[in-house]
Coordinates of C-alpha atoms in Angstrom, one line a residue:
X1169 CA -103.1 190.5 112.0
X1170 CA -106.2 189.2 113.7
X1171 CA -107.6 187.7 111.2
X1172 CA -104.1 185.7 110.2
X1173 CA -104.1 185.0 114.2
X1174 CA -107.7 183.4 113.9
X1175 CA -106.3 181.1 111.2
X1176 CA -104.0 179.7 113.0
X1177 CA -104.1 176.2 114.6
X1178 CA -103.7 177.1 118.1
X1179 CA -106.6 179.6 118.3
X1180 CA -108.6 177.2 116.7
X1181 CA -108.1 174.0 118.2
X1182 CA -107.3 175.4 122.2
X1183 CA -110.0 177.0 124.6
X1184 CA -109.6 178.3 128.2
X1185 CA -110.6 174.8 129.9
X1186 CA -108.0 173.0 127.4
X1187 CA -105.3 175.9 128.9
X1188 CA -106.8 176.0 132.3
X1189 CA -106.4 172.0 132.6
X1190 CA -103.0 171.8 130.6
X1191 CA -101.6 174.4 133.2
X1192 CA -102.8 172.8 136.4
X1193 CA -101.4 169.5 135.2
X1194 CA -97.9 171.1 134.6
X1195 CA -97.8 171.6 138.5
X1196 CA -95.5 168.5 138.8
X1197 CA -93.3 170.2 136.2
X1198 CA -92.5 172.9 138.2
X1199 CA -92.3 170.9 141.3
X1200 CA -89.5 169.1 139.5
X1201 CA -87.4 172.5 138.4
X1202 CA -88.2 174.0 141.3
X1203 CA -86.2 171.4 143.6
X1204 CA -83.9 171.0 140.8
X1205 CA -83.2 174.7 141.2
X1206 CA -83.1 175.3 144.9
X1207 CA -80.4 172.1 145.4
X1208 CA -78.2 173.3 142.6
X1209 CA -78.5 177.1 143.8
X1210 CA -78.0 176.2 147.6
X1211 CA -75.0 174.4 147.3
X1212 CA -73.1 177.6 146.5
X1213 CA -74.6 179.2 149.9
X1214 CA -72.9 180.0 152.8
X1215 CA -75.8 178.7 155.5
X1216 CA -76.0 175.7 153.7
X1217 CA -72.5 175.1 152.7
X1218 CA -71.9 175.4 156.7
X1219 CA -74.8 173.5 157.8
X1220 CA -73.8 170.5 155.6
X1221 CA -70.2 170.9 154.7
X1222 CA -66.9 170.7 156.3
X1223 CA -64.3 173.3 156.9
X1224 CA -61.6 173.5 154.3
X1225 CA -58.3 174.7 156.6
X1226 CA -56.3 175.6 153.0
X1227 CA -58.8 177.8 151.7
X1228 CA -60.5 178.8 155.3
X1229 CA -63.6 178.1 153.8
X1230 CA -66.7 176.2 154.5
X1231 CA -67.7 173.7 151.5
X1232 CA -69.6 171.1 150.7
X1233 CA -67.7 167.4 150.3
X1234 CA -67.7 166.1 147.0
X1235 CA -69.3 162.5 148.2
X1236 CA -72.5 164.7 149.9
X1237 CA -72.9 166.3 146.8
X1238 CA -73.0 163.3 144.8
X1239 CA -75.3 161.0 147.3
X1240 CA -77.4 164.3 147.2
X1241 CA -78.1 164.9 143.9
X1242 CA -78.0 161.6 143.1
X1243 CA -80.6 160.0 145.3
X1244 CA -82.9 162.6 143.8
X1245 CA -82.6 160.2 140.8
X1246 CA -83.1 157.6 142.7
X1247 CA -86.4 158.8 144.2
X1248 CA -87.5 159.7 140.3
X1249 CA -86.8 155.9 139.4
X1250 CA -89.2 155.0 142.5
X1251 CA -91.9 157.2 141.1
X1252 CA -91.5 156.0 137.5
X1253 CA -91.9 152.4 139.1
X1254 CA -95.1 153.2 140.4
X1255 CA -96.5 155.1 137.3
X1256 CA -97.7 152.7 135.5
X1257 CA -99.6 150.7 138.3
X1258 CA -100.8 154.3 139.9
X1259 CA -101.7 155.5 136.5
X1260 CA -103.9 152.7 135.1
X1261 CA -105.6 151.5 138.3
X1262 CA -106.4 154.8 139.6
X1263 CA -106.4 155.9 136.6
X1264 CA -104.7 159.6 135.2
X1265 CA -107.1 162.2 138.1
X1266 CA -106.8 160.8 141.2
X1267 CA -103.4 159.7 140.3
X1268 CA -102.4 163.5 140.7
X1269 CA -103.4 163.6 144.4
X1270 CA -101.3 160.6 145.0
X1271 CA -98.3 163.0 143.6
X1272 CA -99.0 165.6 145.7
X1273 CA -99.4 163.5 148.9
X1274 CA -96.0 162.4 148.1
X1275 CA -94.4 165.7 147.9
X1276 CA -96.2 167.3 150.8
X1277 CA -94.5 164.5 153.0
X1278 CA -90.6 165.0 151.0
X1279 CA -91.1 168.5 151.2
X1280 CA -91.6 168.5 155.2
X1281 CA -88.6 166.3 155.6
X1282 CA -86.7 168.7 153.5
X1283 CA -87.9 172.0 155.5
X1284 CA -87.6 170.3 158.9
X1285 CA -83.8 168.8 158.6
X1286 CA -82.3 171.0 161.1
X1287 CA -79.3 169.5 161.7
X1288 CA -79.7 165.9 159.9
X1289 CA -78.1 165.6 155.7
X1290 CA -79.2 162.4 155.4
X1291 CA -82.6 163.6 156.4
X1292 CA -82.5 165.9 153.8
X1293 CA -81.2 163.2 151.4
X1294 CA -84.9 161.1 152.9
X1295 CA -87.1 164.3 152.1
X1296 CA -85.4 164.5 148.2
X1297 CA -85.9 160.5 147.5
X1298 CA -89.8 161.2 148.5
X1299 CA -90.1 164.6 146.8
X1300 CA -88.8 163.0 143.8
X1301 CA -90.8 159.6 143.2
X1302 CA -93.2 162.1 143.4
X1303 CA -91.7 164.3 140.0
X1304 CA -91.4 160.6 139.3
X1305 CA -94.8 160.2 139.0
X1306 CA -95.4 163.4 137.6
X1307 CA -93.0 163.2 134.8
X1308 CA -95.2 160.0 133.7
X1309 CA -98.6 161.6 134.2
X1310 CA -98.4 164.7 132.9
X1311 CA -97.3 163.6 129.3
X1312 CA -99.2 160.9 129.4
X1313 CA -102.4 163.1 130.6
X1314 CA -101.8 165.9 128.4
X1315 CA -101.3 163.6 124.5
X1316 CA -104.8 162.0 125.5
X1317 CA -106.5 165.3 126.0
X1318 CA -104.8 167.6 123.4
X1319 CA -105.9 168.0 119.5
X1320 CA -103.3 166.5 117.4
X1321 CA -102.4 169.5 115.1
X1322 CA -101.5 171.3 118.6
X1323 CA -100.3 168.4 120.7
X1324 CA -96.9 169.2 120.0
X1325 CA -97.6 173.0 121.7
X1326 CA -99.7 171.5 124.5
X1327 CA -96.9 168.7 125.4
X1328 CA -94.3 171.6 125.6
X1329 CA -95.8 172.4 128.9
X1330 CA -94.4 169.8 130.7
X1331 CA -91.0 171.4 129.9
X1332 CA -91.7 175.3 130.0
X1333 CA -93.0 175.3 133.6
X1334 CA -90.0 172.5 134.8
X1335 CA -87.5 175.4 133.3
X1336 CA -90.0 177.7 135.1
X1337 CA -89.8 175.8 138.5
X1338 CA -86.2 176.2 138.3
X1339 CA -85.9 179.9 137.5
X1340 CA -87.9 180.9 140.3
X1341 CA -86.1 178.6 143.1
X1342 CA -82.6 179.8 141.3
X1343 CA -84.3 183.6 142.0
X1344 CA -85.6 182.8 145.1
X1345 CA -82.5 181.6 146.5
X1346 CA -80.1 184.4 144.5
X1347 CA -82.7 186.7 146.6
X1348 CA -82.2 185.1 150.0
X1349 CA -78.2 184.9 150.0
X1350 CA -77.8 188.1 152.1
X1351 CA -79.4 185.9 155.3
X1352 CA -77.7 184.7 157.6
X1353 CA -79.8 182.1 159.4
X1354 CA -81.2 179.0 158.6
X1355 CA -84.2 180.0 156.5
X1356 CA -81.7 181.3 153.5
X1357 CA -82.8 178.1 151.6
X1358 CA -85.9 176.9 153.4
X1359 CA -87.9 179.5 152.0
X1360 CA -87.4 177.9 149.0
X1361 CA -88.1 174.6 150.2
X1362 CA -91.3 175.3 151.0
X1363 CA -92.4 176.8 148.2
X1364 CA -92.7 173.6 146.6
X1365 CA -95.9 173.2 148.8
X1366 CA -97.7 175.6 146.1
X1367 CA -97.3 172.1 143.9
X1368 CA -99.9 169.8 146.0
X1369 CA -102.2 173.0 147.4
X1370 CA -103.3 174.1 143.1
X1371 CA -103.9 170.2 142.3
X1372 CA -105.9 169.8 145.5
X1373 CA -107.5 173.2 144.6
X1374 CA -108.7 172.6 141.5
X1375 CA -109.2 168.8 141.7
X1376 CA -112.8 169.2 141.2
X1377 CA -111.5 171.4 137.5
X1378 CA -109.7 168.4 136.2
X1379 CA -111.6 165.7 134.2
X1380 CA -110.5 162.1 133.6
X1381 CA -108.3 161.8 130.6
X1382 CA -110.7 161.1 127.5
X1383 CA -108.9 158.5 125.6
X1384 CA -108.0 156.7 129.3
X1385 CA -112.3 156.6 129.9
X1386 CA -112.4 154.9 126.5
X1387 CA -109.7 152.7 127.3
X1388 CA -111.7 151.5 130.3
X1389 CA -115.1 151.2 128.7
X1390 CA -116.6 154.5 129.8
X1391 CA -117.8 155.9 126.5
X1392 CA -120.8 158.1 127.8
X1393 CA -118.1 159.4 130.4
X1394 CA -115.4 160.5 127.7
X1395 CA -118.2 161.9 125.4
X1396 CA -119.3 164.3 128.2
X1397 CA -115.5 164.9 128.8
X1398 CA -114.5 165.7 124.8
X1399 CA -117.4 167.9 124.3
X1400 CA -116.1 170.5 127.3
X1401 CA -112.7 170.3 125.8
X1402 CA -112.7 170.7 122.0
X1403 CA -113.9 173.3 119.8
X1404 CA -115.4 171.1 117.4
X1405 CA -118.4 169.1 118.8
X1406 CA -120.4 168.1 116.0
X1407 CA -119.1 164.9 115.6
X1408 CA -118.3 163.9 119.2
X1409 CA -120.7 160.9 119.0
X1410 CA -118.9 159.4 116.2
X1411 CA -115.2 160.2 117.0
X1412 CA -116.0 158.2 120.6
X1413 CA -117.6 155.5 118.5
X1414 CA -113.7 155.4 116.2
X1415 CA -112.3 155.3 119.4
X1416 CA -114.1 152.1 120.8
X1417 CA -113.0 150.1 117.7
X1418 CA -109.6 151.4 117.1
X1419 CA -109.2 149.7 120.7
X1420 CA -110.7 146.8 120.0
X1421 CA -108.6 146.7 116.7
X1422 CA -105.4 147.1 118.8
X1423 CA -106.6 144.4 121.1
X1424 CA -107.3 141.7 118.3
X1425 CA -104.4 142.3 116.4
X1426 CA -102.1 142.3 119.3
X1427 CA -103.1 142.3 122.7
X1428 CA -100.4 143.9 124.6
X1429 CA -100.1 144.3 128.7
X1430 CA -97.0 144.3 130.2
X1431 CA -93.7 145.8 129.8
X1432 CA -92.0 143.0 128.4
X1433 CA -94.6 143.3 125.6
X1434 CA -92.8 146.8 124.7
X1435 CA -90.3 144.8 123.4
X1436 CA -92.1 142.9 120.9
X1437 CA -93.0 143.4 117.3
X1438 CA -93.6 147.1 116.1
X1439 CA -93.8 147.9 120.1
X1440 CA -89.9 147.7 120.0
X1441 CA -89.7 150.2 117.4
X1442 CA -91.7 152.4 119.7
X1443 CA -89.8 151.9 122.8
X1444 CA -86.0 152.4 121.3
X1445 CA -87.5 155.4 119.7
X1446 CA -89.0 157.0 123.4
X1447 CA -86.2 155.6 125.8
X1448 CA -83.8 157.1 122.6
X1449 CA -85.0 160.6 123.2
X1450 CA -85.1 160.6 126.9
X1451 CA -81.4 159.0 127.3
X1452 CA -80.2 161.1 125.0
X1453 CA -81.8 164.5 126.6
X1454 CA -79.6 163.6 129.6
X1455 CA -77.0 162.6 128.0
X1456 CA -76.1 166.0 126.2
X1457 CA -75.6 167.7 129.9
X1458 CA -78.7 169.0 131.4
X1459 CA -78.0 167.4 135.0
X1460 CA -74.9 169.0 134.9
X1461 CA -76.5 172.4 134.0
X1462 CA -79.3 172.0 136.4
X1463 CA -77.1 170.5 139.6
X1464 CA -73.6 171.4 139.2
X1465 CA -73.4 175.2 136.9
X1466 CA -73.0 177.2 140.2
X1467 CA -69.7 175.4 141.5
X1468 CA -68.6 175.0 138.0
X1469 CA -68.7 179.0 137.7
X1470 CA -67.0 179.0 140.8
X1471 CA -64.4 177.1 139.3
X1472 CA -64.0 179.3 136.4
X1473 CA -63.5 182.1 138.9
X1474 CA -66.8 184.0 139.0
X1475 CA -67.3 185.9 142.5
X1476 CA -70.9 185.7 141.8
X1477 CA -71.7 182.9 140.3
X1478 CA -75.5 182.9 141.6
X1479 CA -76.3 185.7 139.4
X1480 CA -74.9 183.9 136.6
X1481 CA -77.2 181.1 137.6
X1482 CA -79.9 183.2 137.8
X1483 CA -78.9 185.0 134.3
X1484 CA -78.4 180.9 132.4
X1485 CA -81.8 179.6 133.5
X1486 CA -83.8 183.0 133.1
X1487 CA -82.8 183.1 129.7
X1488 CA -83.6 179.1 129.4
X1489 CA -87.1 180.1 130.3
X1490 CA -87.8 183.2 128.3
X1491 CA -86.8 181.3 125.6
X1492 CA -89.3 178.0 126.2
X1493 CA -92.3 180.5 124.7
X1494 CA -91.1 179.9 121.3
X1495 CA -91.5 176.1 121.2
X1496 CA -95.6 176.5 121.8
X1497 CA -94.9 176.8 117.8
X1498 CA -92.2 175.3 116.9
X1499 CA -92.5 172.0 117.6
X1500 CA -95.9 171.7 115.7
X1501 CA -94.6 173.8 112.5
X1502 CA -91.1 173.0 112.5
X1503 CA -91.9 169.2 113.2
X1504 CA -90.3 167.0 115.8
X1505 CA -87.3 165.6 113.8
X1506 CA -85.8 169.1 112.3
X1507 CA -86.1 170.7 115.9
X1508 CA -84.4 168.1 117.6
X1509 CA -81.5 167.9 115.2
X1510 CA -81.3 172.1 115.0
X1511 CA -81.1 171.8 118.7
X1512 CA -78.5 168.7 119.0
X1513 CA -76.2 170.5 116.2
X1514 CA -76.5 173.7 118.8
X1515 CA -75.7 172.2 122.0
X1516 CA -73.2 170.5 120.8
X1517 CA -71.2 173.6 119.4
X1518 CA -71.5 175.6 123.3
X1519 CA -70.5 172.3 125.0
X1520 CA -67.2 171.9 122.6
X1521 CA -66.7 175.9 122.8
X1522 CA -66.7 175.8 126.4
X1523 CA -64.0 172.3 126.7
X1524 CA -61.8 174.0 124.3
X1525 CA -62.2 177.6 126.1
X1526 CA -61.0 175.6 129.3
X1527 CA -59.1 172.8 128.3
X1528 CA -55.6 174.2 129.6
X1529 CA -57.1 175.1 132.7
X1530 CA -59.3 177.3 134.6
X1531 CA -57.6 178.9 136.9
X1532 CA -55.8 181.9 134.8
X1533 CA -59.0 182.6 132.5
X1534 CA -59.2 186.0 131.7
X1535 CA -62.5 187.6 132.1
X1536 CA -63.2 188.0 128.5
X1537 CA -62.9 184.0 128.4
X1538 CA -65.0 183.9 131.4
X1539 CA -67.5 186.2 130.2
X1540 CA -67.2 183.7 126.8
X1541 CA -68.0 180.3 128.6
X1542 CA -70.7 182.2 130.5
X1543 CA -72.3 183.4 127.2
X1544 CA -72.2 179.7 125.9
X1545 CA -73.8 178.4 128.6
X1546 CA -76.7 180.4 128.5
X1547 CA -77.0 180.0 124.7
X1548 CA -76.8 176.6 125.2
X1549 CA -79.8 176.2 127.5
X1550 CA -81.6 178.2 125.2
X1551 CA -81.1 176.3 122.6
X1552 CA -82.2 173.3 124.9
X1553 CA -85.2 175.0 126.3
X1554 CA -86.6 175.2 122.7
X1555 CA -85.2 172.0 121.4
X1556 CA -84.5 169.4 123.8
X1557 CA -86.4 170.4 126.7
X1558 CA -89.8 169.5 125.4
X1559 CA -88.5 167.7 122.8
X1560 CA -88.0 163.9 124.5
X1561 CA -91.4 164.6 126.4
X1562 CA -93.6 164.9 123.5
X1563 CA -92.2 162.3 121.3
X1564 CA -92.0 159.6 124.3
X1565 CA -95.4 160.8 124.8
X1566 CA -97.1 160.3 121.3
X1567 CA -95.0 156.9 120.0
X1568 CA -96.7 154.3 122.7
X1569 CA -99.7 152.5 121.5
X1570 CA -102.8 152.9 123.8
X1571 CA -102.4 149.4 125.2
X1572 CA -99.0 150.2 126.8
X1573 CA -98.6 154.2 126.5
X1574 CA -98.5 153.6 130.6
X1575 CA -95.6 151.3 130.1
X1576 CA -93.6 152.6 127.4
X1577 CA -93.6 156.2 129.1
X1578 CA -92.5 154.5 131.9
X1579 CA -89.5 153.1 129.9
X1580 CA -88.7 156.2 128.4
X1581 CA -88.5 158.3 131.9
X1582 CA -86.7 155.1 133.7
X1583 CA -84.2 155.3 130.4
X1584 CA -83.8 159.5 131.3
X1585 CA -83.7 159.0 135.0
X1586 CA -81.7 156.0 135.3
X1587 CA -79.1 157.4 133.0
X1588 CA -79.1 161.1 135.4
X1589 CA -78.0 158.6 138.5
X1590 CA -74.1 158.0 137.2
X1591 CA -74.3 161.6 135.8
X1592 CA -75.2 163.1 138.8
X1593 CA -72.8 160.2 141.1
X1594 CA -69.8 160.7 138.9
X1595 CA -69.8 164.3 137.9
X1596 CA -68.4 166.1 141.1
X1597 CA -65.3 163.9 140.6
X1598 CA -65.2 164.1 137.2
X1599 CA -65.4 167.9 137.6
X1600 CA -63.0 168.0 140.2
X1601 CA -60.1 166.3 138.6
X1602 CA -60.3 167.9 135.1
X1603 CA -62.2 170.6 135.2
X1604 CA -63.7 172.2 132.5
X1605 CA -62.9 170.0 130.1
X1606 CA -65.9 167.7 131.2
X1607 CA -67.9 169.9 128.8
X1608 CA -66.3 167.7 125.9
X1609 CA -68.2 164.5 127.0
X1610 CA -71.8 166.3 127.3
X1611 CA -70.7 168.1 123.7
X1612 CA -69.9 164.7 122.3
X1613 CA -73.6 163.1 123.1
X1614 CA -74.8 165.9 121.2
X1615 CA -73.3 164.2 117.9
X1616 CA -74.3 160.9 119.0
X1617 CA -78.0 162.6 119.0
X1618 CA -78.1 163.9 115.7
X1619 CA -77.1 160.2 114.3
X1620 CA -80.1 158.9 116.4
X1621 CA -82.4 161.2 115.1
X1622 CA -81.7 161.3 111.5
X1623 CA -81.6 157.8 111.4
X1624 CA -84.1 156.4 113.6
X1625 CA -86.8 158.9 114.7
X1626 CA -89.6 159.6 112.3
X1627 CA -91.5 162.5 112.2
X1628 CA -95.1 162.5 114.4
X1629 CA -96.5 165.9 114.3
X1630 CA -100.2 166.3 113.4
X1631 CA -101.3 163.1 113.1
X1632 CA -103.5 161.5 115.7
X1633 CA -102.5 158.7 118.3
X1634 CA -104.4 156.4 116.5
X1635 CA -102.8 157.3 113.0
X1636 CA -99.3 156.8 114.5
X1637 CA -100.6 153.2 115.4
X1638 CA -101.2 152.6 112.0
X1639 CA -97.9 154.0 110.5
X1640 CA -95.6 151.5 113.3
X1641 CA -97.7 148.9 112.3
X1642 CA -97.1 149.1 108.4
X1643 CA -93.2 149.3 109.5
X1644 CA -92.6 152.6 107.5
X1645 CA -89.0 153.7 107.0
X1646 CA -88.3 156.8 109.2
X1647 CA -88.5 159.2 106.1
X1648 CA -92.1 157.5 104.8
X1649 CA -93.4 158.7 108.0
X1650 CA -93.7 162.5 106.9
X1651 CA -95.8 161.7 103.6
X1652 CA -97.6 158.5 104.0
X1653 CA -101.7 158.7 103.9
X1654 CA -103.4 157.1 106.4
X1655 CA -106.5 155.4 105.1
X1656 CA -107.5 153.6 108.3
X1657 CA -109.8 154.5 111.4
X1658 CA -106.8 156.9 113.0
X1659 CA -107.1 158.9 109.5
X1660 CA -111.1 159.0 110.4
X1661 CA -110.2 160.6 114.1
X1662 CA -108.2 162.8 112.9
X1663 CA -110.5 164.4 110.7
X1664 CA -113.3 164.4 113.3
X1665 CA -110.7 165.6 115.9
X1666 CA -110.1 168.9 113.4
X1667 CA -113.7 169.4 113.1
X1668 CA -113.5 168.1 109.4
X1669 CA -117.1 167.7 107.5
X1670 CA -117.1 164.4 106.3
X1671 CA -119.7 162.2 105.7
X1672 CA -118.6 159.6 103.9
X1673 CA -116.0 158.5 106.9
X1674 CA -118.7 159.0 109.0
X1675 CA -120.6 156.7 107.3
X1676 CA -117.9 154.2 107.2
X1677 CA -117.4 153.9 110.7
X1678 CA -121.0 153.5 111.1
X1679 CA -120.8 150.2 108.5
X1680 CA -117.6 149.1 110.3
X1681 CA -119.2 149.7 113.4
X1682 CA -122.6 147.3 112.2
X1683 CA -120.0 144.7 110.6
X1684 CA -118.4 145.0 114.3
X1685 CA -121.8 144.1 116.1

């Protein structure tokens, strides 16, 4: 078994530092599930409910107003949009490290204002917007950071970070909170709050761990720099020097056939090709209903009737979780296209089972039916932990050329984001006045995701940044992608990048390089 183990692509193409760094970059991933988790959880408990709500005479019960729970949740999407604003400046000035201590300033200050708002919901509502232009900026950087350092034939494992520890962020804050309930005073959710504060202290803490992004040092001219950098990350050294030296000209390449800064350049050429396929994935991946699991799951069980519904929370995004280990392989042997399709096909079946479980109502379910639409809710963020979680993340993450990956990422997270805001505005009401029948419109994006991804999204796994630059620029039909050769310098990286002997590309990109000079 060991020796099948040690042929395998992940023990040969990962170290420790390549974990260690992948890991400490994924903070801002569990930043975002964890405040995800704590609002969502909190506004099913009683301190909060009676901090922030109003007093309901009819049910004598204290509750949360609809309008508070919409501008709550949904100037947490408003804060993200901030953050993905900033990205791309942040990001490419600063450049990927210190733009991580520029996330974490931004969350100690939210998170403060969130701990501290006694009495004050709007400055609660303050404390979210900051928190989140920080996630913002996190749900940028991290991709972004983690397809420029990763080997390609285990990118797709390395990107799945991003969504494993934002599904861990949120079990823990929905545990955390599930834990507190039996308190009575005011820390019953502020313990939680602050436990976001664990985000800033490990990237401060291990600054010093983190290098520079690789491919971004190349970008910038640094070559010495990123050859230093690439020789403490990969397993395969021996041709270091060279790779580098592919690297310098496939930029230069990029910039003589199409020099390419700004946004609006996303939607040019091949480049718009690129950016329907990223912003596709990440409008899509909200779309299909995760806001609602995330925000609004506790007061929908309450709807259904469940005393408890906290431990049901606690039960649906455990189980999301546990399940996220399985896509540190599937997404690089099942390929991006089949497990995004798998996944749509499955979401969309629990969605549709639970609107027609509750379309004639909730209120006289029996508690075999209520047990059902439980058991369908958990599946189904199991089947979008290993699907669609990590899914949108590492496609949007691998499609943008080098010249604008900044700027298309920023596109694809302001296309996810922008399309939570009305989710998360609208939903209450929506909820409110029919019920659970508002599964039908999250079940009915899932079809309209399998139509997107059969026709339009080709398949990226294994291949190299640079060999994906090549394959948009030859304008290959979505199917050609999965079998088409690359012959030019992206097929030369890849084979260095997998510790491939050979000499006669080597020697190539040495003549190209003296043709060059």
């Amino acid at each position: 078994m060991f020796t099948k183990w040690k042929e395998q692509e992940l023990y040969q193409d990962l170290n420790a530092r390549l974990i260690l760094i992948g890991i400490v970059s994924s903070m801002g991933a569990l930043g975002f599930g964890f405040d995800n988790g704590w609002w969502g959880s909190a506004l099913g408990l009683s301190q909060f409910q009676y901090k922030y709500g109003s007093y309901n005479p009819s049910t004598k019960k204290w509750a949360i107003p609809s309008n508070r729970t919409s501008v709550g949740t949904g100037t947490g999407s408003a804060g993200i949009i901030l953050g993905c604003i900033l990205a791309p400046f942040v990001t490419t000035i600063l450049g990927r490290k210190k733009s991580f201590l520029i996330l974490s300033a931004l969350m100690v200050v939210g998170v403060v204002l969130e701990a501290t708002a006694l009495t004050s919901f709007w400055q609660l509502v303050v404390g979210r917007i900051i928190v989140y232009s920080g996630i913002g900026l996190a749900s940028n950087l991290v991709p972004m950071y983690q397809s420029e350092c990763a080997p390609p034939r285990v990118r797709g494992a390395y990107l799945a970070l991003y969504s494993f520890f934002t599904s861990l962020g949120s079990f823990l804050s929905t545990l955390t909170v599930f834990l507190s309930r039996s308190r009575s005073d005011q820390w019953q959710y502020r313990v939680v709050i602050l436990c976001q504060l664990f985000v800033p202290l490990v990237y401060v803490s291990a600054y010093v761990f983190i290098p520079e992004s690789p491919r971004y040092l190349v970008y910038q001219g640094r070559l010495d720099e990123a050859e230093r950098v690439m020789r403490t990350l990969y397993n395969h050294t021996e041709n270091i020097s060279e790779e580098v030296q592919l690297l310098r000209l496939q930029v230069e390449e990029q910039q003589e056939l199409h020099k390419a800064a700004s946004v609006m350049d996303c939607f040019k050429g091949t480049n718009l090709r690129r950016t329907i396929c990223a912003m596709g994935v990440q409008i899509l991946q909200q779309a299909q209903g995760v806001s609602f699991i995330q925000n609004f799951i506790v007061v929908f069980m309450q709807q259904l009737g469940f005393s408890d519904s906290l431990r049901s929370n606690v039960l649906v995004t455990g189980c999301g979780f546990a399940v996220h280990i399985i896509t540190f392989i599937t997404f690089d042997k099942m390929g991006r296209r089949l497990s995004l399709i798998v996944g749509a096909c499955g979401l969309a079946a629990m969605m549709l089972g639970v609107g027609g479980t509750t379309a004639k109502g909730v209120q006289n379910l029996s508690t075999s039916a209520q047990n059902g639409c439980v058991a369908m809710l958990v599946l189904w963020y199991c089947i979008y932990g290993i699907t669609w979680g990590p899914g949108p993340w590492v496609v949007a993450a691998e499609v943008g050329t080098g010249q604008l990956r900044e700027r298309t990422l920023f596109l694809a997270s302001m296309g996810s984001f922008v399309t939570s805001v009305p989710i998360n505005f609208v939903n209450p009401y929506v909820q409110k006045a029919i019920s659970g029948s508002v599964t039908f419109i999250y079940g009915g994006f899932s079809l309209i995701a399998i139509a997107f991804i059969w026709f339009v999204l080709p398949e990226t796994k294994g291949r190299s940044l640079e060999e994906l630059d090549e394959m948009f620029q030859a304008k290959l039909s979505t199917r050609e992608f999965k079998l088409y050769v690359c012959t030019g310098l992206g097929a030369r990286i890849t084979k260095l990048e997998a510790g491939a002997e050979d000499e006669e590309n080597i020697e190539k990109a040495g003549n190209f390089h003296e043709e060059k000079a």
